[in-house]
CSV table of N, CA and C in Angstrom, one decimal:
chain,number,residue,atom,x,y,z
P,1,UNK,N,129.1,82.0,110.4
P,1,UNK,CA,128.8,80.6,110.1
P,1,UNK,C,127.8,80.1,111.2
P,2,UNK,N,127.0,79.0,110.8
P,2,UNK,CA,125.9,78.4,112.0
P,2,UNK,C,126.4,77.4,111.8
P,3,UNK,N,126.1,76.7,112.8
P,3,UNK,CA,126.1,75.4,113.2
P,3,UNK,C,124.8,74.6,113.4
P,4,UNK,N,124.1,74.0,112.2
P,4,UNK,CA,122.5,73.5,112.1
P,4,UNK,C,122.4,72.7,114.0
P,5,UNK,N,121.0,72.5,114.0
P,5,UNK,CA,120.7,71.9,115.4
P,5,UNK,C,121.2,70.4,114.7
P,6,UNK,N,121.2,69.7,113.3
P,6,UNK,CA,121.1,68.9,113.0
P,6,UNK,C,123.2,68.1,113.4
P,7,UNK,N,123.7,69.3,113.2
P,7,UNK,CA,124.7,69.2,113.0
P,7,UNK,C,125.4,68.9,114.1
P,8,UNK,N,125.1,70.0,115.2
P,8,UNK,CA,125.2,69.8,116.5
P,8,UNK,C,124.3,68.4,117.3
P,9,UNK,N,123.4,68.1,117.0
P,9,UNK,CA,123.3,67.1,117.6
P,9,UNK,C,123.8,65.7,116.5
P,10,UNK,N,124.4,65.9,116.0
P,10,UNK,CA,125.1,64.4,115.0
P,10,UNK,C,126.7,64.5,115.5
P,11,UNK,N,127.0,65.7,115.7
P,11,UNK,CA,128.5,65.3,116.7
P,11,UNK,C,128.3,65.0,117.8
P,12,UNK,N,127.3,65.7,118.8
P,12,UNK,CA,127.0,65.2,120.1
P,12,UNK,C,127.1,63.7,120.2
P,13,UNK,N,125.9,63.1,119.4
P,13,UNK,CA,125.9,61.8,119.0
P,13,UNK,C,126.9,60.6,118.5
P,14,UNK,N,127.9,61.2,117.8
P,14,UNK,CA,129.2,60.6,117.4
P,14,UNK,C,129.8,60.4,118.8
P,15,UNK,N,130.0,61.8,119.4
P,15,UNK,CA,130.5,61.6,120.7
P,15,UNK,C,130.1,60.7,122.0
P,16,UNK,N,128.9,60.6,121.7
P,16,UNK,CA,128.5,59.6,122.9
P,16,UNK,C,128.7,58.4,122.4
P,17,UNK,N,129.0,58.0,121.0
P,17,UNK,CA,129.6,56.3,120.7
P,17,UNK,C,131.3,56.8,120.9
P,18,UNK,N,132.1,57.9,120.4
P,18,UNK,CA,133.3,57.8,120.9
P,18,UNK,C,133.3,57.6,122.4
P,19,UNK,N,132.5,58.0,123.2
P,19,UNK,CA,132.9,57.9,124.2
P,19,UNK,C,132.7,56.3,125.2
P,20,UNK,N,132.0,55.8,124.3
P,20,UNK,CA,131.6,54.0,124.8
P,20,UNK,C,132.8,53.2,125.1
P,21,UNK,N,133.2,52.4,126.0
P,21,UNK,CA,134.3,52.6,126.5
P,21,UNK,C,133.7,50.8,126.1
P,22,UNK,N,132.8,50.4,126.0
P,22,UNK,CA,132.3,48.7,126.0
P,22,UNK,C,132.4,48.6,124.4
P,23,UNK,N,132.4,47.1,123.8
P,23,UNK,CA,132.5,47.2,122.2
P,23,UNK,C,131.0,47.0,122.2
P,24,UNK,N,130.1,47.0,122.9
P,24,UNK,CA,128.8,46.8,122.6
P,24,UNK,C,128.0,47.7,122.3
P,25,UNK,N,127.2,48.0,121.0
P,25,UNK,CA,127.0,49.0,120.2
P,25,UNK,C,125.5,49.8,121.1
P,26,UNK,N,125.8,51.1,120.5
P,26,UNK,CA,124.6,51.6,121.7
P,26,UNK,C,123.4,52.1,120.8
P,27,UNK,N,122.2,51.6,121.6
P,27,UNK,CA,120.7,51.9,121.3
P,27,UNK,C,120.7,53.7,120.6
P,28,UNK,N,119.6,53.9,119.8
P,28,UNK,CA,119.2,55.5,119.3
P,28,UNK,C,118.7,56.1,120.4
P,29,UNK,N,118.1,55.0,121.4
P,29,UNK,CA,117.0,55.9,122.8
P,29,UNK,C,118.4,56.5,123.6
P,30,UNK,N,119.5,55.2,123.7
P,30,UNK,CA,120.5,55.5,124.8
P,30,UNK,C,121.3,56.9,124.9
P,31,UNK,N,121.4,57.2,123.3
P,31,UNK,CA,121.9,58.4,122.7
P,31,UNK,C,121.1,59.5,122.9
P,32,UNK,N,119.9,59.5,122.8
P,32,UNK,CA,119.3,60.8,122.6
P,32,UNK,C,118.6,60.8,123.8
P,33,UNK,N,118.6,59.8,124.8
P,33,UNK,CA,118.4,60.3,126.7
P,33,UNK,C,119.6,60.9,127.1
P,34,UNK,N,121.0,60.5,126.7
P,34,UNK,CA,122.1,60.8,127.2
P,34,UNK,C,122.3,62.3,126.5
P,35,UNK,N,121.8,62.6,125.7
P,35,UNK,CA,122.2,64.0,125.2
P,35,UNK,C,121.5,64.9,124.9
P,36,UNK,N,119.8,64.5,125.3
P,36,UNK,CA,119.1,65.2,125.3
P,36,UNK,C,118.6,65.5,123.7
P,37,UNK,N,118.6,64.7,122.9
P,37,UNK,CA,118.0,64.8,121.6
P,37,UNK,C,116.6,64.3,121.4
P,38,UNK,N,115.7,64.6,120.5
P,38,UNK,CA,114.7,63.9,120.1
P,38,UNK,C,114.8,62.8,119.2
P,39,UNK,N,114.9,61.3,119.9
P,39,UNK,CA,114.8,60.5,119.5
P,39,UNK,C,114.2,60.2,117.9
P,40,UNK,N,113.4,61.2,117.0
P,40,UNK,CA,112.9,60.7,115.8
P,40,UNK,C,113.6,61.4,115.4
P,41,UNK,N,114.4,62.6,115.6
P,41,UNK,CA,115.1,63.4,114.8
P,41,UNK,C,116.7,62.7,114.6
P,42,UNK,N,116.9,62.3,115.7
P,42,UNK,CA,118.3,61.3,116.2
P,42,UNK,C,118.4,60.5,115.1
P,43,UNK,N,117.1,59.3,115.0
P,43,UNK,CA,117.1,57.9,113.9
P,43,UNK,C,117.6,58.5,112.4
P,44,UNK,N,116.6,59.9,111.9
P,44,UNK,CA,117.4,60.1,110.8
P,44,UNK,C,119.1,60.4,110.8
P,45,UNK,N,119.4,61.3,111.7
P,45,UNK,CA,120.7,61.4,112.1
P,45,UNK,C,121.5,60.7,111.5
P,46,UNK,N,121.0,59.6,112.5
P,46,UNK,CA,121.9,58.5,112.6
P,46,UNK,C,121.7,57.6,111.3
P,47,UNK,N,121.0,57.4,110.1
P,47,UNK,CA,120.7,56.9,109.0
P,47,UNK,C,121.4,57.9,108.2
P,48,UNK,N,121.8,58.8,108.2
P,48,UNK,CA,123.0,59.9,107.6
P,48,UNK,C,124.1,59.6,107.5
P,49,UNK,N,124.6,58.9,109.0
P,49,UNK,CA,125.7,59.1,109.5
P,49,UNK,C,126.3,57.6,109.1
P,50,UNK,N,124.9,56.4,108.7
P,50,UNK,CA,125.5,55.3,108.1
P,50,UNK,C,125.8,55.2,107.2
P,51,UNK,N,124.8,56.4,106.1
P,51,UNK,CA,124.5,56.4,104.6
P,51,UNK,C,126.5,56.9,104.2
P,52,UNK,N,126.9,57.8,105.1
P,52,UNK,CA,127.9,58.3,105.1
P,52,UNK,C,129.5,57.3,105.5
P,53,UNK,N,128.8,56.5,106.1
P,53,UNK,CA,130.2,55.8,106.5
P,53,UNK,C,130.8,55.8,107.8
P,54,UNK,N,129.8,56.9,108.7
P,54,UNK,CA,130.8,57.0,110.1
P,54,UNK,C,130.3,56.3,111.0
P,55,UNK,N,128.9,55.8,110.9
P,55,UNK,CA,128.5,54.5,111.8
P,55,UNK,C,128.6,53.4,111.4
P,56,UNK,N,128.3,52.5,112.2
P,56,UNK,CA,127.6,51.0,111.5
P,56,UNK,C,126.3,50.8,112.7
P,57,UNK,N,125.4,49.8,111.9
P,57,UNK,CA,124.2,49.6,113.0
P,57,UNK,C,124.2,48.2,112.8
P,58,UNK,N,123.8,47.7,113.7
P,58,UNK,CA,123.1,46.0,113.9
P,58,UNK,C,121.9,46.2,114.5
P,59,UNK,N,121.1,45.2,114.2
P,59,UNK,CA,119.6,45.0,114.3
P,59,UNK,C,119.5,44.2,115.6
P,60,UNK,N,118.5,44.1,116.4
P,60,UNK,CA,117.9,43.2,117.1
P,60,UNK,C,118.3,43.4,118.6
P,61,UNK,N,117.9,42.7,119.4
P,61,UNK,CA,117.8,42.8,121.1
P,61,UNK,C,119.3,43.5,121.2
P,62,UNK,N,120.2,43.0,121.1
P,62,UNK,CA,121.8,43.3,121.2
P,62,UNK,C,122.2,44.4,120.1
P,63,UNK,N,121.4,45.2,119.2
P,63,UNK,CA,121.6,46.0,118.0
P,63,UNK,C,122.2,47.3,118.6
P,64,UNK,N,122.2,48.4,117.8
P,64,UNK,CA,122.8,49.5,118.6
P,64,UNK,C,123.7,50.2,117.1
P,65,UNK,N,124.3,51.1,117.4
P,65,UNK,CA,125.2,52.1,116.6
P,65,UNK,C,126.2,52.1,117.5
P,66,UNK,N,127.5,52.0,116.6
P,66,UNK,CA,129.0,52.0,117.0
P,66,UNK,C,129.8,53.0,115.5
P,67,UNK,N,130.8,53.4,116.0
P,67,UNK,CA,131.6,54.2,115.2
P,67,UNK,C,132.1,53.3,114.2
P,68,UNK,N,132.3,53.5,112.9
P,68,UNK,CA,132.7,52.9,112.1
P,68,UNK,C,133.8,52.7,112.0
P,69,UNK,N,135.1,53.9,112.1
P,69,UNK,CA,136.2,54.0,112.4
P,69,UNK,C,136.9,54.7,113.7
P,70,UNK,N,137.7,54.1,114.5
P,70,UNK,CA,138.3,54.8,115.5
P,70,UNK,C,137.9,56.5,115.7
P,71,UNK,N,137.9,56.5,116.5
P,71,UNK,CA,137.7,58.4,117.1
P,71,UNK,C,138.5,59.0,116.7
P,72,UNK,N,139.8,58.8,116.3
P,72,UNK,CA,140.8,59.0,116.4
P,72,UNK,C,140.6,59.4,114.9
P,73,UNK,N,140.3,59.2,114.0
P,73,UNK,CA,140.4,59.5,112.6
P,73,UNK,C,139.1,59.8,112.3
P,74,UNK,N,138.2,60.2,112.8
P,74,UNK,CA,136.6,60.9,112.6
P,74,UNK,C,137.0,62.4,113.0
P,75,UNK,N,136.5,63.4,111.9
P,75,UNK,CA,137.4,64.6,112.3
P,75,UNK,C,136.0,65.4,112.5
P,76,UNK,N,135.5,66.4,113.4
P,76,UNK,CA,134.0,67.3,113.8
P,76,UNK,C,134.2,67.6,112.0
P,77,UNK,N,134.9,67.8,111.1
P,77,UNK,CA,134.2,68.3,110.0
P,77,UNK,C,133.6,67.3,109.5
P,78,UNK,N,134.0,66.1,109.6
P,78,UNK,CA,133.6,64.5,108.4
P,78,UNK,C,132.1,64.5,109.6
P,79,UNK,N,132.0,65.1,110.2
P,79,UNK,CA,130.6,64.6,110.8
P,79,UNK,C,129.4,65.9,110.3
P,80,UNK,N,129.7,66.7,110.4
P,80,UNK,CA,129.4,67.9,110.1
P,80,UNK,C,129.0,68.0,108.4
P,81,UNK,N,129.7,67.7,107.8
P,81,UNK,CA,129.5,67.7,106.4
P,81,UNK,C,128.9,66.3,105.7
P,82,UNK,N,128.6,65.0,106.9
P,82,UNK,CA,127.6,64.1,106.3
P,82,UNK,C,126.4,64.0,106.4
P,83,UNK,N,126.2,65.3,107.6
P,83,UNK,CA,124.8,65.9,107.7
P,83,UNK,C,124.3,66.8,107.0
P,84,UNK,N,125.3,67.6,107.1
P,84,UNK,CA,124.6,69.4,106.5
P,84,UNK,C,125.4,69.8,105.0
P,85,UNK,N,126.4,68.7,104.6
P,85,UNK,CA,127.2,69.0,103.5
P,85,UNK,C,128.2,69.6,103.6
P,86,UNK,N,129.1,70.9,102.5
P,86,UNK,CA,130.1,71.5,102.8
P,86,UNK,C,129.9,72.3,104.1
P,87,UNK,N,131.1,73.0,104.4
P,87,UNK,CA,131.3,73.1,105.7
P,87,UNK,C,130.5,74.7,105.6
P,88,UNK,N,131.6,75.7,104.3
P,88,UNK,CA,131.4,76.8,103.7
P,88,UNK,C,130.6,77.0,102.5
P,89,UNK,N,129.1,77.5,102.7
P,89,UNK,CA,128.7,78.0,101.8
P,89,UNK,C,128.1,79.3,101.3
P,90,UNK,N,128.1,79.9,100.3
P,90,UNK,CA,127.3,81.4,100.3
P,90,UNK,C,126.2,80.9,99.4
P,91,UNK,N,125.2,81.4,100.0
P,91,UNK,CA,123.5,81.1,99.0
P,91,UNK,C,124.0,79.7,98.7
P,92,UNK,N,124.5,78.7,99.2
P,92,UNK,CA,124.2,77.3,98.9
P,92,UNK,C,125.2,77.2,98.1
P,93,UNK,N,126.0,78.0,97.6
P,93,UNK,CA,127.2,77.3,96.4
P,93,UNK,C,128.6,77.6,97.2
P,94,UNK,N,129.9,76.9,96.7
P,94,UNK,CA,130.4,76.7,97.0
P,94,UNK,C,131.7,77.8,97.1
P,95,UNK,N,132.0,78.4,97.7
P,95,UNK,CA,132.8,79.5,97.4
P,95,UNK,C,134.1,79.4,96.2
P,96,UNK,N,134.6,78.3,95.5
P,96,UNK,CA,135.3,78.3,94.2
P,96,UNK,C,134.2,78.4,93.2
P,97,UNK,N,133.0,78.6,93.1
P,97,UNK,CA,131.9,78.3,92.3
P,97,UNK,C,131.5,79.9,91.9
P,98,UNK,N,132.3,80.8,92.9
P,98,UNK,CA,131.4,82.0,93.2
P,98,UNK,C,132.1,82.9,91.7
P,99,UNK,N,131.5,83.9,91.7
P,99,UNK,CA,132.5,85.1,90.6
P,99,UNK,C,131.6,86.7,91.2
P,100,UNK,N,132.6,87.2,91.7
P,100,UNK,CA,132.0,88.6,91.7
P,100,UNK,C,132.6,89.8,90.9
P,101,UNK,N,132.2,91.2,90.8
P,101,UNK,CA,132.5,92.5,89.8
P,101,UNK,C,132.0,93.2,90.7
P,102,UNK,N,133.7,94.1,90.5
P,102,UNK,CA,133.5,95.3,91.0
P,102,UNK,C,133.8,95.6,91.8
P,103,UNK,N,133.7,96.3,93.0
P,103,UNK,CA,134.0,96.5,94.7
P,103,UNK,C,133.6,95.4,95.3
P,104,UNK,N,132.8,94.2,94.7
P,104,UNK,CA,132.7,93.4,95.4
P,104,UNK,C,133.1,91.8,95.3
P,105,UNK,N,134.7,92.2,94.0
P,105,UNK,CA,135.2,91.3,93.3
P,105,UNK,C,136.3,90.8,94.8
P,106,UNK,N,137.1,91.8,95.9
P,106,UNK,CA,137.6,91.3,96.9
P,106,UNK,C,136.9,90.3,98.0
P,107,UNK,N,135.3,90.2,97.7
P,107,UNK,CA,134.4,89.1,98.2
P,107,UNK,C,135.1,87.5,98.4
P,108,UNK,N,135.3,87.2,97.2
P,108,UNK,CA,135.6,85.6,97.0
P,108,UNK,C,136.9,85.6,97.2
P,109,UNK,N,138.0,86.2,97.9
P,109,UNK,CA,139.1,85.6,98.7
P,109,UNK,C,138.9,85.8,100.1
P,110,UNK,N,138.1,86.2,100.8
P,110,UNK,CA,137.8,86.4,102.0
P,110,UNK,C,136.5,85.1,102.6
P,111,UNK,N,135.7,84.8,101.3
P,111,UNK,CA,135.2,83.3,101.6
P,111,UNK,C,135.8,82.2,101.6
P,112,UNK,N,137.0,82.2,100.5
P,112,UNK,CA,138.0,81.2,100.5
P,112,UNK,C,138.8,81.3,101.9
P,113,UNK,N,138.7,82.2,102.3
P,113,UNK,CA,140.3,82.3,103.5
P,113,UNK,C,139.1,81.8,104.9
P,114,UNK,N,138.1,82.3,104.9
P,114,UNK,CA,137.1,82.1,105.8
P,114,UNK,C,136.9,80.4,105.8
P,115,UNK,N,136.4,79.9,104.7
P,115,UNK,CA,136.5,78.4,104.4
P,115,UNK,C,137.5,77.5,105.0
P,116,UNK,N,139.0,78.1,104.5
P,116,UNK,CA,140.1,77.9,104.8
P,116,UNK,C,140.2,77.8,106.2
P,117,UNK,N,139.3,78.4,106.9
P,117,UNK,CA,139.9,78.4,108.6
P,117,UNK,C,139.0,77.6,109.3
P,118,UNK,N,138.1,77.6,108.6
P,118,UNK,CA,136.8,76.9,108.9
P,118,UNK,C,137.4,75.2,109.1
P,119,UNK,N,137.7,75.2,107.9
P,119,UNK,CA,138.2,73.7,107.7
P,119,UNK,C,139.2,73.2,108.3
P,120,UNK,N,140.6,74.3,108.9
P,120,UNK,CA,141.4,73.9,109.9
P,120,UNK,C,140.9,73.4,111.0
P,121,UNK,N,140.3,74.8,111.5
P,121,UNK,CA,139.6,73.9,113.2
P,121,UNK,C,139.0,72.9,113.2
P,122,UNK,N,137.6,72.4,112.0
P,122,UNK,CA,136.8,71.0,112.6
P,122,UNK,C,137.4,69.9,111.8
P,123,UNK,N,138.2,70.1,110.6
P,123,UNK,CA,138.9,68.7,110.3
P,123,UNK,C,140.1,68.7,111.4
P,124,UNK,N,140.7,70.0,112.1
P,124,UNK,CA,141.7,69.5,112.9
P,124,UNK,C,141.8,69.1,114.4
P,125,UNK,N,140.1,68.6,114.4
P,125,UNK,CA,139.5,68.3,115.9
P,125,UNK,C,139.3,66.9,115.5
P,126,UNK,N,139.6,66.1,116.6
P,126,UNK,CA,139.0,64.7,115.8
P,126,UNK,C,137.8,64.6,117.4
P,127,UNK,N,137.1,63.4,117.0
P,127,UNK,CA,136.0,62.7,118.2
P,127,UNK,C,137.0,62.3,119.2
P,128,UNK,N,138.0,61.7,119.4
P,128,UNK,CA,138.6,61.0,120.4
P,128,UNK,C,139.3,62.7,121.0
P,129,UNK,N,139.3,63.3,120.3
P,129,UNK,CA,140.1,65.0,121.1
P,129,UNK,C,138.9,65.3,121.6
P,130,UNK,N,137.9,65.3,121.4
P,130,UNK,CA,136.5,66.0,122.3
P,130,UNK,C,136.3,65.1,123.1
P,131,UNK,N,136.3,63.5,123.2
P,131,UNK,CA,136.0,62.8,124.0
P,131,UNK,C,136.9,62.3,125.0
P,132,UNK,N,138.0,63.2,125.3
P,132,UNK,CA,139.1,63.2,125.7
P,132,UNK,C,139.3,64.4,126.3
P,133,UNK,N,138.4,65.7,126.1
P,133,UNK,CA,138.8,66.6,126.5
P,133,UNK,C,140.2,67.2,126.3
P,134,UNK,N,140.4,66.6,125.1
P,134,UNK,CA,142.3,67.6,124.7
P,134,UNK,C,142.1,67.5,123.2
P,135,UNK,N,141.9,69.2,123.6
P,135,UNK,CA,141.6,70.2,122.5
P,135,UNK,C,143.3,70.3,121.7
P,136,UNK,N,143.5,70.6,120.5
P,136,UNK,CA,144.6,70.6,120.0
P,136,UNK,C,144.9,72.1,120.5
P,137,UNK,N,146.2,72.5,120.9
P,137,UNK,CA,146.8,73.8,121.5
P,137,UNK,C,146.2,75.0,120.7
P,138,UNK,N,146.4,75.0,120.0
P,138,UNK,CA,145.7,75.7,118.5
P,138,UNK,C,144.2,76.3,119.2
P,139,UNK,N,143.5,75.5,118.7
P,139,UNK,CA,142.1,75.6,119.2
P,139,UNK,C,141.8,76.3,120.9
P,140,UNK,N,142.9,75.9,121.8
P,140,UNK,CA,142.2,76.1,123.3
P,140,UNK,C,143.0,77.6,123.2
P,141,UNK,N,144.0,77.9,122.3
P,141,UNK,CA,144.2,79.5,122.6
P,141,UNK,C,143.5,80.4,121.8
P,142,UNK,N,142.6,80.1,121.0
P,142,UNK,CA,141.4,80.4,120.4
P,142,UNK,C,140.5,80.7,121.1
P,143,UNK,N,140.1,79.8,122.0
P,143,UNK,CA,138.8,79.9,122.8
P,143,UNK,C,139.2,80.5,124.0
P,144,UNK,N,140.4,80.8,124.3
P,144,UNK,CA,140.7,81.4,125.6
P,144,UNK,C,141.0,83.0,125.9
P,145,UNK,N,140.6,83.6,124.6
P,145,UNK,CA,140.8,84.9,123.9
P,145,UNK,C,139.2,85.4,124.8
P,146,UNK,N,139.2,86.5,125.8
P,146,UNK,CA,138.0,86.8,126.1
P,146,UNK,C,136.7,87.5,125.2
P,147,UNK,N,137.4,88.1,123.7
P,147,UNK,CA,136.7,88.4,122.9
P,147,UNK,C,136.0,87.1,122.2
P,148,UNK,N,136.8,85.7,122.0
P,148,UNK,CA,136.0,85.0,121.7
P,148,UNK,C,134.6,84.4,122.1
P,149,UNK,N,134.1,84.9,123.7
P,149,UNK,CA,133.3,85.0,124.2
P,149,UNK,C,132.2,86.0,124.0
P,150,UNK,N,132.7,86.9,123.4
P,150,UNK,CA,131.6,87.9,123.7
P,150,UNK,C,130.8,88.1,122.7
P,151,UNK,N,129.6,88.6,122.3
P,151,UNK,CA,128.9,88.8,121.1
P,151,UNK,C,128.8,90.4,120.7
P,152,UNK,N,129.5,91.0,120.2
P,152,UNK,CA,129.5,91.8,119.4
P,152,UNK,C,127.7,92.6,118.5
């Protein structure tokens, strides 16, 4: 699986409004100095992320981007998938969409189960767990496996 640059920088960017600790909504420059994004790449981002429902914007001197709903219920996949779409795809379709024959008819339950795990971890991460640093137990004995480190 990849993770688009688009993708990664639209949770980065979630996260720097979960992490605003003021109700005053934050600038597109504030976000992408803070996180090192390219500001024209950010604005569409962020016009994704409204078209989608997980920001809101206001206009003018005081304007800025704020999370639309609590951190707490914004899950890395609902961010992930209002950028780049489903989470799991093969050639662009959808793994219940797929049909194989033959020796390579055991294909499409190994993309469903793959999908399946996919969708555990980032719908089962929310913004307020990353921006909090408390990973669900699940997840940090995942990442604490030294093969999960290594590139094969």
């Amino acid at each position: 699986m990849r993770i688009s640059a688009r993708a990664d920088y639209a949770v980065r960017a979630a996260l720097q409004l979960a992490a605003s600790r003021d109700d005053e909504p934050l600038k597109a420059e504030a976000i992408a100095d803070a996180q090192g994004i390219p500001h024209k790449f950010l604005e569409g981002i962020l016009n994704d992320m409204r078209r989608g429902g997980l920001v809101t914007s206001r206009r003018g001197g005081n304007g800025g981007y704020r999370l639309a709903r609590p951190a707490e219920s914004v899950s890395v996949a609902d961010v992930i998938r209002v950028v780049d779409g489903p989470l799991v795809s093969v050639r662009g379709v959808r793994p219940p969409d797929l049909a194989y024959s033959g020796p390579a008819e055991s294909l499409l339950p190994l993309w469903i189960a793959l999908r399946s795990h996919v969708r555990e971890i980032l719908d089962g991460v929310s913004l307020a767990d990353l921006a909090n640093s408390q990973l669900p137990d699940a997840i940090t004995e995942l990442a604490a496996s030294p093969d999960a480190w290594t590139n094969p």
